[in-house]
Amino acid sequence: MEIGILGRAASGKTSLFNLLTGSREATGPAGGRGRSHLGVATVPDQRLIRLSSLFEPRKTTPATVRYVDVPSLPDAHGREDALNLAELRTMDALMVVLRAFVNDEVPHPSGSLDPVRDLSHLEEEFLLQDQMVVERRLARLEKDLAKRKDPDLAAEQKTLQRCLAVLEDGRPLRTEPLDENELKRLRGFTFLSLKPLLVVVNVDEARVGDDVLAEPQWDDWRGRPATAFTTVCATLEGELAELEDADAVELMAELGIADSALDRVIRESYHLLGLVSFFTVGEDECRAWSIPDGTVAVDAAGIIHTDIQRGFIRAEVVPWEELLDAGSMATCRQRGTLRLEGKTYVIRDGDVAHFRFAV
Ligand SMILES: Nc1nc2c(ncn2[C@@H]2O[C@H](COP(=O)(O)OP(=O)(O)OP(=O)(O)O)[C@@H](O)[C@H]2O)c(=O)[nH]1
Ligand SMILES: [Mg+2]
């Protein structure tokens, strides 16, 4: 699973990518031209930290999110502001960085600050691209269906006609409640407006504590399905990252910031990808494993090892809070809170699981 970071030139994409993933790619107008970078961020999770302090394992392995910094391409006029559509199509979700900071050294490509405008333009581009793909395919389907009746093609046509109506109405596909079958039929098209969207507004240091998104210009955008919003200040986050932990906490308190904006972005990303975590614990390793929400026990076992999936007998499951309270799996067993679950048990976020298997 990968999240593509995109946005206008000099909006702070690479700065944020570096902060999220601990990378050191060059920022600024000269940096990042044409090449995209992959980086991995660890998902901050107090539950894992607390389980680790109970088991004191040799190794603690958090869940991760993979980000790709996708720089814009030169447009027809040689300006570096055209979307790299081919690369963005391969992503599972998109993170748009919007510039809301003033910096006279690096001009905004449109010459003025207007994050809502930038986001609207971007969305229009997504809609246009998706509409072109839909129309092309529908024309082809019409020809094929004239030659022979095929129920699969007819179903695809119906779904695409629905999509076309949504797009012509100016709405992104992610806001349309499509069912599982429809989504399956659409998967191969890699529609941009169907991808979950995280909007990150990169604000000035002076506005860090403000509820920027409560302003009326964002009214149209709030509450949309599969769309999340957050604000960060990339320069401030950069400064915080340089400080010792205690000094960072002090500075955050001074500025009235409750939690790290970067942590928030990573958690939102994880959530937007539809992922939840279950844990495995022990003296060797405490680990968070990522699974799509709704994954059944036997498939979760397969994430750890295909042998465990093949030889699956049972899962011993306990919620993380209960394990912490009890202090050990054995006590959970005595208390009767350790449950034995079969292959089709749907793993819940925060479950601690131990799989019994035989090969
Ligand atoms: N004042 C201020 N400057 C910032 C902030 N975020 C980024 N910048 C500066 O803006 C410039 C561009 O930042 P980058 O992170 O390279 O932006 P980008 O979106 O990756 O740019 P391109 O890859 O060229 O499209 C750099 O000089 C940054 O230092 C911010 O929050 N405040
Ligand atoms: Mg860049």
Tab-separated table of C-alpha atoms and ligand atoms in Angstrom:
chain	number	residue	atom	x	y	z
A	1	MET	CA	0.000	0.000	0.000
A	2	GLU	CA	1.387	3.355	-1.013
A	3	ILE	CA	0.320	6.956	-0.582
A	4	GLY	CA	1.330	9.368	-3.306
A	5	ILE	CA	2.240	12.889	-2.168
A	6	LEU	CA	1.291	15.512	-4.728
A	7	GLY	CA	0.579	19.204	-4.989
A	8	ARG	CA	1.641	22.389	-6.728
A	9	ALA	CA	5.300	23.296	-7.065
A	10	ALA	CA	6.876	24.606	-3.836
A	11	SER	CA	3.966	23.593	-1.621
A	12	GLY	CA	6.215	21.680	0.769
A	13	LYS	CA	5.798	18.119	-0.560
A	14	THR	CA	9.412	17.085	-0.201
A	15	SER	CA	9.794	18.872	3.157
A	16	LEU	CA	6.864	16.869	4.523
A	17	PHE	CA	7.984	13.648	2.878
A	18	ASN	CA	11.378	14.018	4.568
A	19	LEU	CA	9.808	14.693	7.958
A	20	LEU	CA	7.345	11.811	7.695
A	21	THR	CA	9.841	9.232	6.540
A	22	GLY	CA	13.142	10.482	7.946
A	23	SER	CA	14.497	10.899	4.418
A	24	ARG	CA	16.944	13.596	3.360
A	25	GLU	CA	15.895	14.486	-0.163
A	26	ALA	CA	16.790	17.941	-1.415
A	27	THR	CA	14.023	20.523	-0.943
A	28	GLY	CA	13.533	23.924	-2.489
A	29	PRO	CA	12.930	24.943	-6.091
A	30	ALA	CA	16.064	23.218	-7.340
A	31	GLY	CA	15.287	19.938	-5.599
A	32	GLY	CA	13.318	16.898	-6.595
A	33	ARG	CA	12.924	17.603	-10.300
A	34	GLY	CA	11.422	14.691	-12.177
A	35	ARG	CA	12.400	11.919	-9.806
A	36	SER	CA	10.061	10.438	-7.226
A	37	HIS	CA	11.187	9.045	-3.882
A	38	LEU	CA	9.841	6.221	-1.764
A	39	GLY	CA	10.019	6.442	2.031
A	40	VAL	CA	8.591	4.532	4.967
A	41	ALA	CA	6.977	6.139	8.037
A	42	THR	CA	6.317	4.264	11.252
A	43	VAL	CA	2.804	4.500	12.651
A	44	PRO	CA	2.883	5.966	16.167
A	45	ASP	CA	0.956	3.615	18.449
A	46	GLN	CA	0.784	3.929	22.242
A	47	ARG	CA	-0.756	0.456	22.463
A	48	LEU	CA	2.359	-1.169	21.024
A	49	ILE	CA	4.618	0.911	23.251
A	50	ARG	CA	2.721	-0.223	26.337
A	51	LEU	CA	2.686	-3.875	25.283
A	52	SER	CA	6.417	-3.586	24.715
A	53	SER	CA	7.008	-2.198	28.186
A	54	LEU	CA	5.185	-5.260	29.550
A	55	PHE	CA	7.123	-7.867	27.544
A	56	GLU	CA	10.449	-6.023	27.204
A	57	PRO	CA	11.149	-7.818	23.918
A	58	ARG	CA	14.452	-7.731	22.038
A	59	LYS	CA	12.674	-6.060	19.187
A	60	THR	CA	9.599	-3.854	18.752
A	61	THR	CA	8.223	-3.532	15.252
A	62	PRO	CA	5.600	-0.872	14.533
A	63	ALA	CA	3.243	-0.745	11.574
A	64	THR	CA	4.365	1.381	8.642
A	65	VAL	CA	2.976	3.566	5.884
A	66	ARG	CA	4.777	3.941	2.576
A	67	TYR	CA	4.879	7.389	0.991
A	68	VAL	CA	5.970	8.328	-2.495
A	69	ASP	CA	6.953	11.952	-3.134
A	70	VAL	CA	5.646	12.441	-6.683
A	71	PRO	CA	7.029	15.685	-8.122
A	72	SER	CA	5.116	17.558	-10.770
A	73	LEU	CA	6.240	17.393	-14.391
A	74	PRO	CA	7.034	20.299	-16.694
A	75	ASP	CA	3.864	21.366	-18.513
A	76	ALA	CA	3.629	22.450	-22.174
A	77	HIS	CA	5.228	25.795	-21.293
A	78	GLY	CA	8.125	24.199	-19.486
A	79	ARG	CA	6.731	25.193	-16.104
A	80	GLU	CA	6.989	22.487	-13.507
A	81	ASP	CA	3.374	22.128	-12.589
A	82	ALA	CA	1.746	19.280	-14.525
A	83	LEU	CA	0.605	16.225	-12.608
A	84	ASN	CA	2.482	12.997	-13.036
A	85	LEU	CA	-0.746	11.127	-13.744
A	86	ALA	CA	0.804	7.799	-14.715
A	87	GLU	CA	2.590	7.496	-11.401
A	88	LEU	CA	-0.316	8.802	-9.323
A	89	ARG	CA	-2.600	6.161	-10.833
A	90	THR	CA	-0.519	3.399	-9.262
A	91	MET	CA	-1.065	4.747	-5.719
A	92	ASP	CA	-3.583	3.383	-3.201
A	93	ALA	CA	-4.364	6.806	-1.773
A	94	LEU	CA	-3.313	10.393	-2.415
A	95	MET	CA	-2.001	13.055	-0.079
A	96	VAL	CA	-2.321	16.567	-1.451
A	97	VAL	CA	-0.085	19.234	0.039
A	98	LEU	CA	-1.605	22.698	-0.241
A	99	ARG	CA	0.453	25.787	0.222
A	100	ALA	CA	-0.919	28.256	2.765
A	101	PHE	CA	2.412	29.663	3.945
A	102	VAL	CA	4.041	32.911	2.875
A	103	ASN	CA	7.620	32.616	1.722
A	104	ASP	CA	8.917	35.367	-0.541
A	105	GLU	CA	12.021	33.385	-1.422
A	106	VAL	CA	9.978	30.684	-3.136
A	107	PRO	CA	7.166	32.068	-5.268
A	108	HIS	CA	3.830	30.284	-5.549
A	109	PRO	CA	3.381	29.117	-9.172
A	110	SER	CA	0.114	31.089	-9.435
A	111	GLY	CA	1.552	34.147	-7.743
A	112	SER	CA	-1.020	34.161	-4.930
A	113	LEU	CA	-1.952	31.998	-1.967
A	114	ASP	CA	-5.284	30.225	-2.267
A	115	PRO	CA	-5.281	26.620	-1.019
A	116	VAL	CA	-8.987	26.084	-1.796
A	117	ARG	CA	-8.414	27.203	-5.394
A	118	ASP	CA	-5.417	24.887	-5.709
A	119	LEU	CA	-7.393	21.948	-4.362
A	120	SER	CA	-10.383	22.684	-6.603
A	121	HIS	CA	-8.171	22.837	-9.705
A	122	LEU	CA	-6.577	19.579	-8.777
A	123	GLU	CA	-9.914	17.892	-8.260
A	124	GLU	CA	-11.162	19.251	-11.601
A	125	GLU	CA	-8.124	17.707	-13.258
A	126	PHE	CA	-8.849	14.342	-11.597
A	127	LEU	CA	-12.481	14.484	-12.719
A	128	LEU	CA	-11.498	15.385	-16.275
A	129	GLN	CA	-8.942	12.577	-16.498
A	130	ASP	CA	-11.380	10.019	-15.094
A	131	GLN	CA	-14.129	11.197	-17.397
A	132	MET	CA	-11.870	10.733	-20.427
A	133	VAL	CA	-11.106	7.173	-19.357
A	134	VAL	CA	-14.799	6.399	-18.772
A	135	GLU	CA	-15.907	7.859	-22.099
A	136	ARG	CA	-13.256	5.984	-24.041
A	137	ARG	CA	-14.214	2.696	-22.424
A	138	LEU	CA	-17.953	3.306	-22.866
A	139	ALA	CA	-17.484	3.942	-26.602
A	140	ARG	CA	-15.600	0.676	-26.896
A	141	LEU	CA	-18.217	-1.223	-24.860
A	142	GLU	CA	-21.023	0.077	-27.032
A	143	LYS	CA	-19.315	-1.309	-30.124
A	144	ASP	CA	-18.624	-4.678	-28.490
A	145	LEU	CA	-22.145	-5.002	-27.110
A	146	ALA	CA	-23.620	-4.266	-30.537
A	147	LYS	CA	-21.745	-7.317	-31.832
A	148	ARG	CA	-22.575	-9.726	-29.010
A	149	LYS	CA	-24.623	-9.751	-25.839
A	150	ASP	CA	-22.366	-10.327	-22.842
A	151	PRO	CA	-23.754	-9.935	-19.298
A	152	ASP	CA	-20.331	-9.000	-17.861
A	153	LEU	CA	-19.814	-6.246	-20.400
A	154	ALA	CA	-23.367	-5.040	-19.868
A	155	ALA	CA	-22.762	-4.833	-16.107
A	156	GLU	CA	-19.538	-2.923	-16.694
A	157	GLN	CA	-21.384	-0.541	-18.988
A	158	LYS	CA	-24.012	0.093	-16.327
A	159	THR	CA	-21.392	0.836	-13.670
A	160	LEU	CA	-19.448	3.142	-15.973
A	161	GLN	CA	-22.599	5.010	-16.958
A	162	ARG	CA	-23.225	5.618	-13.279
A	163	CYS	CA	-19.647	6.889	-12.900
A	164	LEU	CA	-20.038	9.165	-15.905
A	165	ALA	CA	-23.157	10.736	-14.383
A	166	VAL	CA	-21.283	11.353	-11.112
A	167	LEU	CA	-18.293	12.902	-12.891
A	168	GLU	CA	-20.460	15.063	-15.166
A	169	ASP	CA	-22.140	16.293	-12.029
A	170	GLY	CA	-18.707	17.496	-10.853
A	171	ARG	CA	-18.402	14.974	-8.065
A	172	PRO	CA	-15.353	12.772	-7.398
A	173	LEU	CA	-16.026	9.018	-7.544
A	174	ARG	CA	-14.834	8.556	-3.946
A	175	THR	CA	-17.960	10.333	-2.746
A	176	GLU	CA	-20.322	7.910	-4.527
A	177	PRO	CA	-21.539	4.907	-2.496
A	178	LEU	CA	-20.516	2.120	-4.883
A	179	ASP	CA	-21.027	-1.502	-3.843
A	180	GLU	CA	-18.367	-4.180	-3.739
A	181	ASN	CA	-19.165	-5.556	-7.195
A	182	GLU	CA	-19.072	-2.141	-8.775
A	183	LEU	CA	-15.772	-1.339	-7.094
A	184	LYS	CA	-14.335	-4.611	-8.327
A	185	ARG	CA	-15.351	-3.759	-11.885
A	186	LEU	CA	-13.731	-0.336	-11.578
A	187	ARG	CA	-10.456	-1.444	-10.018
A	188	GLY	CA	-8.552	-1.827	-13.285
A	189	PHE	CA	-9.254	1.761	-14.334
A	190	THR	CA	-7.265	3.221	-11.393
A	191	PHE	CA	-9.518	6.286	-11.277
A	192	LEU	CA	-7.848	9.229	-9.574
A	193	SER	CA	-11.050	10.668	-8.107
A	194	LEU	CA	-11.862	7.295	-6.549
A	195	LYS	CA	-8.684	7.173	-4.470
A	196	PRO	CA	-8.985	8.151	-0.806
A	197	LEU	CA	-7.689	11.689	-0.368
A	198	LEU	CA	-5.767	13.254	2.489
A	199	VAL	CA	-5.576	17.028	2.222
A	200	VAL	CA	-2.700	18.575	4.142
A	201	VAL	CA	-2.750	22.354	4.430
A	202	ASN	CA	0.779	23.637	4.994
A	203	VAL	CA	0.294	26.786	7.073
A	204	ASP	CA	2.494	29.539	8.492
A	205	GLU	CA	3.990	29.134	11.929
A	206	ALA	CA	1.772	31.968	13.204
A	207	ARG	CA	-1.374	29.992	12.366
A	208	VAL	CA	-0.329	26.660	13.812
A	209	GLY	CA	-2.866	26.536	16.647
A	210	ASP	CA	-5.758	27.915	14.505
A	211	ASP	CA	-8.669	25.856	13.280
A	212	VAL	CA	-7.968	26.816	9.672
A	213	LEU	CA	-10.420	24.292	8.268
A	214	ALA	CA	-13.322	25.820	10.194
A	215	GLU	CA	-13.158	28.851	7.868
A	216	PRO	CA	-16.131	29.184	5.502
A	217	GLN	CA	-14.119	28.715	2.291
A	218	TRP	CA	-13.739	25.051	3.295
A	219	ASP	CA	-17.487	24.498	3.743
A	220	ASP	CA	-17.826	22.578	0.461
A	221	TRP	CA	-15.035	20.235	1.378
A	222	ARG	CA	-15.879	19.240	4.902
A	223	GLY	CA	-17.513	15.901	5.630
A	224	ARG	CA	-16.875	14.270	2.257
A	225	PRO	CA	-16.519	10.488	2.215
A	226	ALA	CA	-12.983	9.062	1.951
A	227	THR	CA	-11.563	12.572	2.351
A	228	ALA	CA	-9.537	13.691	5.377
A	229	PHE	CA	-8.079	17.094	6.237
A	230	THR	CA	-5.298	18.249	8.461
A	231	THR	CA	-3.009	21.245	8.852
A	232	VAL	CA	0.721	21.207	9.442
A	233	CYS	CA	3.531	23.717	9.406
A	234	ALA	CA	6.433	22.009	7.693
A	235	THR	CA	9.053	24.493	8.916
A	236	LEU	CA	7.903	24.226	12.528
A	237	GLU	CA	7.796	20.419	12.328
A	238	GLY	CA	11.331	20.582	10.941
A	239	GLU	CA	12.428	22.647	13.949
A	240	LEU	CA	10.671	20.291	16.385
A	241	ALA	CA	12.391	17.305	14.788
A	242	GLU	CA	15.781	18.905	15.489
A	243	LEU	CA	15.064	19.385	19.204
A	244	GLU	CA	15.515	17.001	22.107
A	245	ASP	CA	12.190	15.427	23.118
A	246	ALA	CA	11.774	17.515	26.299
A	247	ASP	CA	12.528	20.764	24.452
A	248	ALA	CA	10.097	19.817	21.692
A	249	VAL	CA	7.355	19.183	24.254
A	250	GLU	CA	8.081	22.560	25.864
A	251	LEU	CA	7.927	24.401	22.534
A	252	MET	CA	4.682	22.641	21.624
A	253	ALA	CA	3.177	23.644	24.970
A	254	GLU	CA	4.279	27.252	24.390
A	255	LEU	CA	2.596	27.284	20.976
A	256	GLY	CA	-0.499	25.533	22.299
A	257	ILE	CA	-0.121	22.408	20.126
A	258	ALA	CA	-1.545	19.252	21.651
A	259	ASP	CA	-0.141	16.549	19.383
A	260	SER	CA	2.445	16.167	16.667
A	261	ALA	CA	1.059	17.122	13.269
A	262	LEU	CA	3.250	14.482	11.643
A	263	ASP	CA	1.813	11.755	13.863
A	264	ARG	CA	-1.635	12.974	12.909
A	265	VAL	CA	-0.810	12.808	9.201
A	266	ILE	CA	0.525	9.265	9.514
A	267	ARG	CA	-2.445	8.074	11.543
A	268	GLU	CA	-4.877	9.670	9.067
A	269	SER	CA	-2.990	8.030	6.206
A	270	TYR	CA	-3.209	4.620	7.829
A	271	HIS	CA	-6.894	5.060	8.490
A	272	LEU	CA	-7.556	6.312	4.955
A	273	LEU	CA	-5.904	3.205	3.531
A	274	GLY	CA	-8.512	1.213	5.450
A	275	LEU	CA	-5.888	-0.470	7.623
A	276	VAL	CA	-6.144	-1.632	11.234
A	277	SER	CA	-3.512	-3.235	13.473
A	278	PHE	CA	-3.347	-6.440	15.416
A	279	PHE	CA	-0.438	-7.330	17.656
A	280	THR	CA	1.750	-10.327	18.295
A	281	VAL	CA	3.690	-10.317	21.565
A	282	GLY	CA	6.532	-12.220	23.161
A	283	GLU	CA	10.032	-11.922	24.591
A	284	ASP	CA	11.554	-11.927	21.120
A	285	GLU	CA	9.343	-9.390	19.476
A	286	CYS	CA	6.274	-7.252	19.982
A	287	ARG	CA	4.868	-6.317	16.644
A	288	ALA	CA	1.996	-4.441	15.022
A	289	TRP	CA	0.672	-6.034	11.826
A	290	SER	CA	-1.374	-4.128	9.266
A	291	ILE	CA	-4.496	-5.682	7.796
A	292	PRO	CA	-7.407	-4.244	5.853
A	293	ASP	CA	-10.339	-3.647	8.209
A	294	GLY	CA	-12.578	-6.732	8.039
A	295	THR	CA	-9.786	-9.302	7.574
A	296	VAL	CA	-10.579	-12.778	8.949
A	297	ALA	CA	-8.215	-14.660	11.269
A	298	VAL	CA	-6.922	-17.143	8.703
A	299	ASP	CA	-5.938	-14.336	6.302
A	300	ALA	CA	-4.369	-12.318	9.112
A	301	ALA	CA	-2.279	-15.418	9.906
A	302	GLY	CA	-1.135	-15.411	6.276
A	303	ILE	CA	0.337	-11.919	6.682
A	304	ILE	CA	2.739	-13.364	9.258
A	305	HIS	CA	3.588	-16.508	7.302
A	306	THR	CA	1.897	-18.595	4.610
A	307	ASP	CA	2.635	-21.763	6.669
A	308	ILE	CA	0.586	-20.367	9.568
A	309	GLN	CA	-2.247	-19.693	7.176
A	310	ARG	CA	-2.090	-23.139	5.565
A	311	GLY	CA	-1.830	-25.011	8.868
A	312	PHE	CA	-4.217	-22.714	10.739
A	313	ILE	CA	-5.927	-24.438	13.695
A	314	ARG	CA	-7.124	-21.617	15.936
A	315	ALA	CA	-6.378	-18.069	16.962
A	316	GLU	CA	-6.023	-17.163	20.628
A	317	VAL	CA	-7.256	-13.600	20.847
A	318	VAL	CA	-7.434	-10.980	23.569
A	319	PRO	CA	-7.934	-7.199	23.341
A	320	TRP	CA	-4.695	-5.308	24.087
A	321	GLU	CA	-6.144	-3.489	27.155
A	322	GLU	CA	-7.106	-6.772	28.759
A	323	LEU	CA	-3.653	-8.239	28.207
A	324	LEU	CA	-2.064	-5.160	29.781
A	325	ASP	CA	-4.423	-5.369	32.720
A	326	ALA	CA	-3.843	-9.097	33.211
A	327	GLY	CA	-0.093	-8.898	32.721
A	328	SER	CA	0.285	-12.143	30.785
A	329	MET	CA	-1.479	-14.417	28.307
A	330	ALA	CA	-1.604	-17.104	31.028
A	331	THR	CA	-3.571	-14.825	33.361
A	332	CYS	CA	-5.931	-13.946	30.513
A	333	ARG	CA	-6.496	-17.682	30.026
A	334	GLN	CA	-7.260	-18.102	33.757
A	335	ARG	CA	-9.599	-15.139	33.725
A	336	GLY	CA	-11.356	-16.570	30.701
A	337	THR	CA	-10.716	-13.456	28.606
A	338	LEU	CA	-8.444	-15.218	26.114
A	339	ARG	CA	-10.818	-16.393	23.401
A	340	LEU	CA	-10.321	-19.244	20.963
A	341	GLU	CA	-11.422	-18.133	17.522
A	342	GLY	CA	-11.748	-19.963	14.219
A	343	LYS	CA	-10.728	-19.129	10.650
A	344	THR	CA	-13.623	-16.778	9.948
A	345	TYR	CA	-13.284	-14.581	13.050
A	346	VAL	CA	-12.956	-10.957	11.970
A	347	ILE	CA	-9.855	-9.501	13.632
A	348	ARG	CA	-10.517	-6.245	15.508
A	349	ASP	CA	-8.222	-3.267	15.709
A	350	GLY	CA	-6.096	-3.738	18.845
A	351	ASP	CA	-6.490	-7.501	19.134
A	352	VAL	CA	-3.474	-9.409	20.390
A	353	ALA	CA	-3.387	-12.709	18.504
A	354	HIS	CA	-1.487	-15.926	18.850
A	355	PHE	CA	-2.041	-18.425	16.042
A	356	ARG	CA	-1.951	-22.173	16.608
A	357	PHE	CA	-1.029	-24.048	13.480
A	358	ALA	CA	0.334	-27.364	12.244
A	359	VAL	CA	2.109	-28.052	8.954
B	1	LIG	N1	7.956	29.522	5.259
B	1	LIG	C1	7.734	28.248	4.964
B	1	LIG	N2	8.446	27.689	3.966
B	1	LIG	C2	8.228	26.404	3.668
B	1	LIG	C3	7.266	25.614	4.376
B	1	LIG	N3	7.257	24.379	3.829
B	1	LIG	C4	8.163	24.384	2.841
B	1	LIG	N4	8.755	25.605	2.721
B	1	LIG	C5	9.805	26.014	1.790
B	1	LIG	O1	9.289	25.991	0.481
B	1	LIG	C6	10.272	25.529	-0.454
B	1	LIG	C7	9.743	24.359	-1.225
B	1	LIG	O2	9.627	23.244	-0.351
B	1	LIG	P1	9.653	21.771	-0.915
B	1	LIG	O3	9.392	20.879	0.228
B	1	LIG	O4	10.852	21.519	-1.720
B	1	LIG	O5	8.381	21.858	-1.859
B	1	LIG	P2	7.929	20.846	-3.003
B	1	LIG	O6	6.452	20.902	-3.015
B	1	LIG	O7	8.562	19.529	-2.796
B	1	LIG	O8	8.502	21.556	-4.287
B	1	LIG	P3	8.737	20.920	-5.764
B	1	LIG	O9	9.205	19.522	-5.576
B	1	LIG	O10	9.738	21.816	-6.395
B	1	LIG	O11	7.385	21.002	-6.424
B	1	LIG	C8	11.503	25.174	0.386
B	1	LIG	O12	12.395	26.253	0.299
B	1	LIG	C9	10.956	25.047	1.788
B	1	LIG	O13	11.908	25.359	2.752
B	1	LIG	C10	6.545	26.246	5.446
B	1	LIG	O14	5.707	25.634	6.135
B	1	LIG	N5	6.825	27.560	5.691
B	2	MG	MG	9.749	18.364	-4.090
